[in-house]
mmCIF file of C-alpha atoms in Angstrom:
data_model
loop_
_atom_site.group_PDB
_atom_site.id
_atom_site.type_symbol
_atom_site.label_atom_id
_atom_site.label_comp_id
_atom_site.label_asym_id
_atom_site.label_seq_id
_atom_site.Cartn_x
_atom_site.Cartn_y
_atom_site.Cartn_z
ATOM 1 C CA MET D 1 1.445 -13.353 -26.534
ATOM 2 C CA PHE D 2 1.791 -14.358 -22.882
ATOM 3 C CA THR D 3 1.154 -12.643 -19.566
ATOM 4 C CA GLY D 4 3.925 -14.001 -17.353
ATOM 5 C CA ILE D 5 1.540 -15.963 -15.129
ATOM 6 C CA VAL D 6 3.069 -19.446 -14.921
ATOM 7 C CA GLU D 7 0.443 -22.182 -15.261
ATOM 8 C CA GLU D 8 2.562 -25.068 -14.064
ATOM 9 C CA MET D 9 6.074 -26.381 -13.717
ATOM 10 C CA GLY D 10 6.961 -29.069 -16.194
ATOM 11 C CA GLN D 11 9.984 -31.349 -16.215
ATOM 12 C CA VAL D 12 12.525 -31.886 -18.964
ATOM 13 C CA GLU D 13 12.269 -35.553 -19.870
ATOM 14 C CA GLY D 14 14.767 -35.574 -22.699
ATOM 15 C CA ILE D 15 17.092 -33.386 -24.750
ATOM 16 C CA GLN D 16 18.144 -34.387 -28.237
ATOM 17 C CA ARG D 17 21.087 -32.170 -29.113
ATOM 18 C CA GLY D 18 22.069 -31.230 -32.635
ATOM 19 C CA ARG D 19 25.240 -29.433 -33.689
ATOM 20 C CA GLN D 20 23.776 -26.033 -32.744
ATOM 21 C CA SER D 21 20.180 -26.897 -31.898
ATOM 22 C CA ALA D 22 18.100 -29.095 -29.634
ATOM 23 C CA ILE D 23 14.768 -30.870 -29.350
ATOM 24 C CA LEU D 24 13.220 -30.705 -25.890
ATOM 25 C CA THR D 25 10.768 -33.266 -24.547
ATOM 26 C CA ILE D 26 8.854 -31.848 -21.602
ATOM 27 C CA ARG D 27 6.461 -33.657 -19.299
ATOM 28 C CA ALA D 28 3.433 -31.529 -18.439
ATOM 29 C CA LYS D 29 -0.284 -31.656 -17.725
ATOM 30 C CA THR D 30 -2.160 -28.355 -17.439
ATOM 31 C CA VAL D 31 -0.625 -26.657 -20.493
ATOM 32 C CA LEU D 32 -1.541 -29.627 -22.673
ATOM 33 C CA GLU D 33 -5.265 -29.069 -22.148
ATOM 34 C CA GLY D 34 -6.698 -27.782 -25.410
ATOM 35 C CA THR D 35 -3.243 -27.592 -26.977
ATOM 36 C CA LYS D 36 -2.552 -28.822 -30.505
ATOM 37 C CA ILE D 37 0.534 -29.191 -32.659
ATOM 38 C CA GLY D 38 1.719 -25.773 -33.818
ATOM 39 C CA ASP D 39 0.565 -23.950 -30.689
ATOM 40 C CA SER D 40 2.950 -21.844 -28.615
ATOM 41 C CA ILE D 41 4.077 -22.620 -25.074
ATOM 42 C CA ALA D 42 6.513 -20.438 -23.137
ATOM 43 C CA VAL D 43 9.264 -22.526 -21.541
ATOM 44 C CA ASN D 44 11.121 -20.488 -18.904
ATOM 45 C CA GLY D 45 9.860 -17.448 -20.775
ATOM 46 C CA VAL D 46 10.941 -18.596 -24.243
ATOM 47 C CA CYS D 47 8.150 -18.971 -26.801
ATOM 48 C CA LEU D 48 8.452 -22.442 -28.363
ATOM 49 C CA THR D 49 6.253 -24.229 -30.897
ATOM 50 C CA VAL D 50 4.738 -27.591 -30.019
ATOM 51 C CA THR D 51 5.948 -30.104 -32.612
ATOM 52 C CA THR D 52 4.645 -33.378 -31.148
ATOM 53 C CA LEU D 53 2.068 -33.991 -28.468
ATOM 54 C CA SER D 54 0.792 -36.787 -26.254
ATOM 55 C CA THR D 55 -1.320 -37.006 -23.114
ATOM 56 C CA ASP D 56 1.512 -36.111 -20.742
ATOM 57 C CA ARG D 57 4.328 -34.536 -22.734
ATOM 58 C CA PHE D 58 5.242 -32.410 -25.736
ATOM 59 C CA THR D 59 8.317 -31.706 -27.807
ATOM 60 C CA ALA D 60 9.655 -28.426 -29.174
ATOM 61 C CA ASP D 61 12.539 -27.518 -31.458
ATOM 62 C CA VAL D 62 15.074 -25.001 -30.144
ATOM 63 C CA MET D 63 17.178 -23.253 -32.781
ATOM 64 C CA HIS D 64 20.704 -21.862 -32.575
ATOM 65 C CA GLU D 65 19.583 -18.247 -32.015
ATOM 66 C CA THR D 66 17.392 -19.265 -29.069
ATOM 67 C CA LEU D 67 20.148 -21.312 -27.433
ATOM 68 C CA ASP D 68 22.546 -18.359 -27.788
ATOM 69 C CA ARG D 69 20.187 -15.811 -26.238
ATOM 70 C CA SER D 70 18.613 -17.843 -23.447
ATOM 71 C CA SER D 71 19.453 -20.231 -20.631
ATOM 72 C CA LEU D 72 17.755 -23.177 -22.364
ATOM 73 C CA ALA D 73 21.166 -24.518 -23.385
ATOM 74 C CA GLN D 74 21.825 -25.256 -19.703
ATOM 75 C CA LEU D 75 18.757 -27.434 -19.224
ATOM 76 C CA LYS D 76 19.317 -31.091 -18.468
ATOM 77 C CA ARG D 77 17.156 -34.137 -17.974
ATOM 78 C CA GLY D 78 15.054 -33.617 -14.832
ATOM 79 C CA SER D 79 15.209 -29.796 -14.894
ATOM 80 C CA ALA D 80 12.033 -28.037 -13.796
ATOM 81 C CA VAL D 81 10.724 -25.414 -16.237
ATOM 82 C CA ASN D 82 8.032 -22.733 -16.061
ATOM 83 C CA LEU D 83 5.242 -23.314 -18.573
ATOM 84 C CA GLU D 84 2.543 -20.984 -19.895
ATOM 85 C CA ARG D 85 0.226 -21.340 -22.883
ATOM 86 C CA ALA D 86 -0.281 -18.386 -25.204
ATOM 87 C CA MET D 87 -2.988 -16.105 -23.843
ATOM 88 C CA ALA D 88 -6.546 -16.733 -25.035
ATOM 89 C CA ALA D 89 -8.376 -13.714 -26.481
ATOM 90 C CA ASP D 90 -10.870 -13.830 -23.607
ATOM 91 C CA GLY D 91 -8.231 -14.448 -20.931
ATOM 92 C CA ARG D 92 -7.299 -12.239 -18.000
ATOM 93 C CA PHE D 93 -4.205 -10.040 -18.052
ATOM 94 C CA GLY D 94 -2.892 -11.124 -14.679
ATOM 95 C CA GLY D 95 0.684 -10.079 -15.444
ATOM 96 C CA HIS D 96 1.904 -7.855 -18.295
ATOM 97 C CA ILE D 97 2.475 -8.125 -22.048
ATOM 98 C CA VAL D 98 5.106 -10.836 -22.549
ATOM 99 C CA ALA D 99 6.163 -11.781 -26.074
ATOM 100 C CA GLY D 100 8.273 -14.795 -25.195
ATOM 101 C CA HIS D 101 11.231 -13.224 -27.033
ATOM 102 C CA ILE D 102 14.161 -13.107 -24.630
ATOM 103 C CA ASP D 103 16.349 -9.982 -24.563
ATOM 104 C CA GLY D 104 19.178 -11.841 -22.862
ATOM 105 C CA THR D 105 20.152 -13.588 -19.687
ATOM 106 C CA GLY D 106 20.987 -12.317 -16.232
ATOM 107 C CA ARG D 107 22.838 -13.909 -13.375
ATOM 108 C CA VAL D 108 21.469 -14.206 -9.847
ATOM 109 C CA ALA D 109 23.818 -12.188 -7.632
ATOM 110 C CA GLU D 110 21.995 -12.522 -4.328
ATOM 111 C CA VAL D 111 19.002 -14.289 -2.764
ATOM 112 C CA GLN D 112 17.834 -12.821 0.530
ATOM 113 C CA LYS D 113 14.874 -13.580 2.796
ATOM 114 C CA ASP D 114 12.871 -10.566 3.993
ATOM 115 C CA ASP D 115 10.037 -11.581 6.324
ATOM 116 C CA ASN D 116 7.451 -13.204 4.017
ATOM 117 C CA ALA D 117 9.241 -12.174 0.813
ATOM 118 C CA ILE D 118 12.383 -13.300 -0.972
ATOM 119 C CA TRP D 119 14.584 -10.762 -2.753
ATOM 120 C CA TYR D 120 16.425 -11.763 -5.915
ATOM 121 C CA THR D 121 19.163 -9.422 -7.107
ATOM 122 C CA ILE D 122 20.067 -10.073 -10.740
ATOM 123 C CA GLN D 123 23.054 -8.794 -12.719
ATOM 124 C CA ALA D 124 22.306 -7.876 -16.319
ATOM 125 C CA ALA D 125 24.036 -6.376 -19.340
ATOM 126 C CA PRO D 126 23.711 -2.612 -20.040
ATOM 127 C CA GLN D 127 21.642 -3.242 -23.192
ATOM 128 C CA VAL D 128 19.049 -5.029 -21.046
ATOM 129 C CA LEU D 129 19.207 -2.740 -18.017
ATOM 130 C CA ARG D 130 18.432 0.351 -20.121
ATOM 131 C CA TYR D 131 14.826 -0.861 -20.453
ATOM 132 C CA ILE D 132 14.375 -1.794 -16.789
ATOM 133 C CA VAL D 133 12.740 0.845 -14.610
ATOM 134 C CA GLU D 134 11.827 0.866 -10.934
ATOM 135 C CA LYS D 135 8.218 -0.282 -10.413
ATOM 136 C CA GLY D 136 8.100 -1.396 -14.031
ATOM 137 C CA SER D 137 7.508 -4.954 -15.233
ATOM 138 C CA ILE D 138 10.098 -7.611 -16.041
ATOM 139 C CA ALA D 139 9.750 -11.263 -17.038
ATOM 140 C CA VAL D 140 12.306 -13.454 -15.250
ATOM 141 C CA ASP D 141 12.239 -17.025 -16.590
ATOM 142 C CA GLY D 142 8.788 -16.142 -17.908
ATOM 143 C CA ILE D 143 7.460 -14.897 -14.545
ATOM 144 C CA SER D 144 5.826 -11.464 -14.548
ATOM 145 C CA LEU D 145 7.475 -9.538 -11.713
ATOM 146 C CA THR D 146 7.697 -5.939 -10.514
ATOM 147 C CA VAL D 147 11.104 -4.285 -10.441
ATOM 148 C CA ALA D 148 11.756 -3.070 -6.899
ATOM 149 C CA ARG D 149 15.189 -1.516 -7.373
ATOM 150 C CA VAL D 150 17.585 -0.700 -10.221
ATOM 151 C CA GLU D 151 21.330 -0.115 -9.825
ATOM 152 C CA ASP D 152 24.247 0.380 -12.222
ATOM 153 C CA ASP D 153 24.697 -3.240 -13.220
ATOM 154 C CA ARG D 154 21.795 -5.051 -11.555
ATOM 155 C CA PHE D 155 18.180 -4.910 -10.494
ATOM 156 C CA ALA D 156 16.130 -6.535 -7.746
ATOM 157 C CA ILE D 157 12.691 -8.079 -7.482
ATOM 158 C CA SER D 158 10.811 -9.210 -4.376
ATOM 159 C CA ALA D 159 8.684 -12.353 -4.652
ATOM 160 C CA ILE D 160 5.979 -13.676 -2.346
ATOM 161 C CA PRO D 161 6.146 -17.291 -1.087
ATOM 162 C CA HIS D 162 3.390 -18.452 -3.478
ATOM 163 C CA THR D 163 5.290 -17.228 -6.543
ATOM 164 C CA VAL D 164 8.506 -18.844 -5.361
ATOM 165 C CA ALA D 165 6.837 -22.172 -4.571
ATOM 166 C CA GLN D 166 4.920 -22.379 -7.861
ATOM 167 C CA THR D 167 7.804 -21.470 -10.191
ATOM 168 C CA VAL D 168 11.454 -22.282 -10.813
ATOM 169 C CA LEU D 169 12.385 -19.365 -8.535
ATOM 170 C CA ARG D 170 12.331 -22.000 -5.768
ATOM 171 C CA ASP D 171 15.447 -23.563 -7.344
ATOM 172 C CA ARG D 172 17.325 -20.370 -8.219
ATOM 173 C CA LYS D 173 20.490 -19.628 -6.259
ATOM 174 C CA GLU D 174 23.449 -17.307 -6.537
ATOM 175 C CA GLY D 175 25.294 -17.761 -9.822
ATOM 176 C CA ASP D 176 22.341 -19.194 -11.778
ATOM 177 C CA LEU D 177 21.409 -17.829 -15.202
ATOM 178 C CA VAL D 178 17.865 -16.581 -15.757
ATOM 179 C CA ASN D 179 16.051 -15.501 -18.903
ATOM 180 C CA LEU D 180 15.098 -11.820 -19.062
ATOM 181 C CA GLU D 181 12.480 -10.097 -21.194
ATOM 182 C CA THR D 182 12.016 -6.395 -20.592
ATOM 183 C CA ASP D 183 8.751 -4.504 -21.061
ATOM 184 C CA ILE D 184 8.095 -4.456 -24.806
ATOM 185 C CA ILE D 185 6.438 -1.021 -24.665
ATOM 186 C CA GLY D 186 9.703 0.735 -23.802
ATOM 187 C CA LYS D 187 11.503 -0.814 -26.770
ATOM 188 C CA TYR D 188 8.818 0.281 -29.233
ATOM 189 C CA VAL D 189 8.697 3.809 -27.821
ATOM 190 C CA GLU D 190 12.477 4.141 -28.190
ATOM 191 C CA LYS D 191 12.360 2.847 -31.773
ATOM 192 C CA LEU D 192 9.566 5.219 -32.794
ATOM 193 C CA LEU D 193 11.329 8.248 -31.289
ATOM 194 C CA LYS D 194 14.369 7.637 -33.485
ATOM 195 C CA PRO D 195 13.955 8.799 -37.117
ATOM 196 C CA ALA D 196 14.546 6.011 -39.598
ATOM 197 C CA PRO D 197 17.898 6.363 -41.462
ATOM 198 C CA GLU D 198 16.178 6.457 -44.856
ATOM 199 C CA ALA D 199 13.851 9.215 -43.667
ATOM 200 C CA ARG D 200 16.791 11.350 -42.518
ATOM 201 C CA ALA D 201 18.563 10.896 -45.834
ATOM 202 C CA SER D 202 15.563 11.420 -48.078
ATOM 203 C CA GLY D 203 15.470 15.223 -47.854
ATOM 204 C CA GLY D 204 11.794 15.169 -46.896
ATOM 205 C CA ILE D 205 9.928 17.461 -44.512
ATOM 206 C CA THR D 206 11.991 18.313 -41.427
ATOM 207 C CA LEU D 207 11.662 20.812 -38.573
ATOM 208 C CA ASP D 208 14.226 23.047 -40.336
ATOM 209 C CA PHE D 209 12.213 22.922 -43.554
ATOM 210 C CA LEU D 210 9.021 23.903 -41.739
ATOM 211 C CA ALA D 211 10.784 26.771 -39.932
ATOM 212 C CA ARG D 212 12.248 28.117 -43.156
ATOM 213 C CA ASN D 213 8.803 28.168 -44.698
ATOM 214 C CA GLY D 214 7.046 29.982 -41.897
ATOM 215 C CA PHE D 215 5.564 27.058 -39.972
#
């Protein structure tokens, strides 16, 4: 579990590409403190497992499913990436609950300065937008942000200068892909409100059954 508070920006030092996979080598410092092989680090919001480790870099395997669902396939040598270690049990919840499991990607439609803030308008698919609500939380490239506005095919966030300077938002421009993870609570609530198919077909206790029997 993560919180969407980026600890540092790392740099992609190497990409070893397979037929439908990749191995990333990322130069970092802060996130390596106390880290061991097998630990999780979010890279642009994607939870990856540390497979090798040294004093100033780590490697992580990226499988086909992850490349398909995220923007990691577009990384190249020298790319800056947001990094966050999995949250410690005694850590502070500075952001929101972030699983590191990307729902999909969005595309930056507009970047606009507004006094001391910068607005990012992001286009997203309907299956992602359905879980995005105004004043709710969204992770964009692993950054915990507040949704300021939602429209038919896009949403907007407003970031302060510190957030922009300390994350890959500083590099994002119109047309760029970003990783999106919606608030996990909404997805679980929707799932639990839908009866499971096997329960509907089992002929068990239903509202009609209760009504027929005087309840």
